[in-house]
Coordinates of C-alpha atoms in Angstrom, one line a residue:
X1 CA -16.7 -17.3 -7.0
X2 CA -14.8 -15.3 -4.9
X3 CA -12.1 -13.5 -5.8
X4 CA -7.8 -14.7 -5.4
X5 CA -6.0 -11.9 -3.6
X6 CA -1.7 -12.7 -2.6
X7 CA -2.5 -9.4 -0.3
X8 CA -5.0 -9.0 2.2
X9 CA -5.8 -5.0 4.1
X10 CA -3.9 -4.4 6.9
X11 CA -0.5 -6.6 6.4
X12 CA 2.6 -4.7 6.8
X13 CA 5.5 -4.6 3.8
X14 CA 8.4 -4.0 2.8
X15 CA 9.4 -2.7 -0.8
X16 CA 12.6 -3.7 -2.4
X17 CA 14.8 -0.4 -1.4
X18 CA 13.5 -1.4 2.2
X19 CA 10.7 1.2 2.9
X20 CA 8.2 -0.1 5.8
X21 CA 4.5 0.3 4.5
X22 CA 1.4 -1.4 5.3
X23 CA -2.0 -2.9 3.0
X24 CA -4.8 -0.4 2.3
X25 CA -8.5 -1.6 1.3
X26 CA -10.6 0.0 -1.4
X27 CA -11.9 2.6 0.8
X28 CA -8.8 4.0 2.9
X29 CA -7.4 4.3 -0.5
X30 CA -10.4 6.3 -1.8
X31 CA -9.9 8.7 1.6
X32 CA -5.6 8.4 1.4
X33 CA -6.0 10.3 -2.0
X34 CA -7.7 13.0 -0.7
X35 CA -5.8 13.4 2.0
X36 CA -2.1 12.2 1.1
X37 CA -0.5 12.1 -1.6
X38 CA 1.2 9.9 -4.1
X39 CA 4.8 8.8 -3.9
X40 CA 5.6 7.6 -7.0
X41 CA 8.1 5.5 -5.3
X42 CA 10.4 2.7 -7.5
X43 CA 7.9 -0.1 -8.2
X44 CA 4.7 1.6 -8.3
X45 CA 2.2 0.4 -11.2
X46 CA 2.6 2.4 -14.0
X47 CA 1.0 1.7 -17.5
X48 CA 0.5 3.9 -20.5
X49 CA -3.1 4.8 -20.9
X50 CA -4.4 2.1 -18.6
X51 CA -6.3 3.5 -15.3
X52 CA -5.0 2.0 -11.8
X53 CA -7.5 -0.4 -10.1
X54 CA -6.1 -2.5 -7.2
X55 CA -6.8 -6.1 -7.8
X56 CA -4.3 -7.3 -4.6
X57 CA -2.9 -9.8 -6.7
X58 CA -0.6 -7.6 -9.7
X59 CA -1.4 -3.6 -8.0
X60 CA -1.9 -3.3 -4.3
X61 CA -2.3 -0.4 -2.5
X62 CA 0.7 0.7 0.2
X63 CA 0.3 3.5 2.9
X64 CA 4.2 4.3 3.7
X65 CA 5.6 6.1 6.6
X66 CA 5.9 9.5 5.5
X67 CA 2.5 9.6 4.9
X68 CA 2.2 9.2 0.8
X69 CA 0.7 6.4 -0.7
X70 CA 1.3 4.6 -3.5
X71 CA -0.2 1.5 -5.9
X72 CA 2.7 -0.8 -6.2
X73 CA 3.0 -3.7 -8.3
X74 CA 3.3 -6.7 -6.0
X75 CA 6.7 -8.2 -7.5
X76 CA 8.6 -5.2 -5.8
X77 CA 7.0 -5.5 -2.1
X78 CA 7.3 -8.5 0.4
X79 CA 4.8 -9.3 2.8
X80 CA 5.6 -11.0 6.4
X81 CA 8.0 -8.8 7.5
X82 CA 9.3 -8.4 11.0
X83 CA 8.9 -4.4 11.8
X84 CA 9.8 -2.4 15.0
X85 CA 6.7 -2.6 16.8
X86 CA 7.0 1.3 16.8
X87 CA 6.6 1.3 13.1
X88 CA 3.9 -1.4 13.1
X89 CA 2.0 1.7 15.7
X90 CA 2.7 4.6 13.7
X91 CA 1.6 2.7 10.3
X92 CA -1.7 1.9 11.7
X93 CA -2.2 5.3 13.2
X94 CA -2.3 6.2 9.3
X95 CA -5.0 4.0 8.6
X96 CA -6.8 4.7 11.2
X97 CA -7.1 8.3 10.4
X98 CA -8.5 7.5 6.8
X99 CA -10.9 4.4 8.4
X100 CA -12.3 7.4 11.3

């Protein structure tokens, strides 16, 4: 059965405080760790002794701007977004450099 997701890889966001981001898969997130790091922005996941693991449906993964990355809960970002397509560039540059 396969699996519900709200978020899919590659759509562009915005969170709540209006920071432009954009959907990571499994693996750019594996390769943004090691090479950015985390922004602990307003709205990222955050339990007490329980482990992230991005499910795209509660904790989805968000490459931002200025380069850090964080897992963010999905009530505090929107999808469908209209960003300046010079954003939109620059975001995907990011991925690009984790997907080689």
């Amino acid at each position: 059965m396969p699996q519900k997701t709200l978020f899919e890889p590659g759509t562009f966001i915005s969170t709540f405080t209006g920071q432009a981001g954009i959907i990571l898969s499994r693996e750019a997130l594996q390769k943004a760790r090691e090479i950015y790091r985390e922004g602990r922005r307003p709205g990222h996941y955050f339990a007490p002794g329980c482990c992230q693991n991005p499910d795209y449906v509660l904790q989805v993964p968000v490459l931002f701007e200025d380069s850090t990355f964080d897992v963010m809960r999905a009530m505090n970002i929107r999808k469908g977004v209209n960003l300046p397509e010079e954003k939109q560039k620059q975001l995907q540059s990011l991925v690009d450099e984790l997907t080689g």
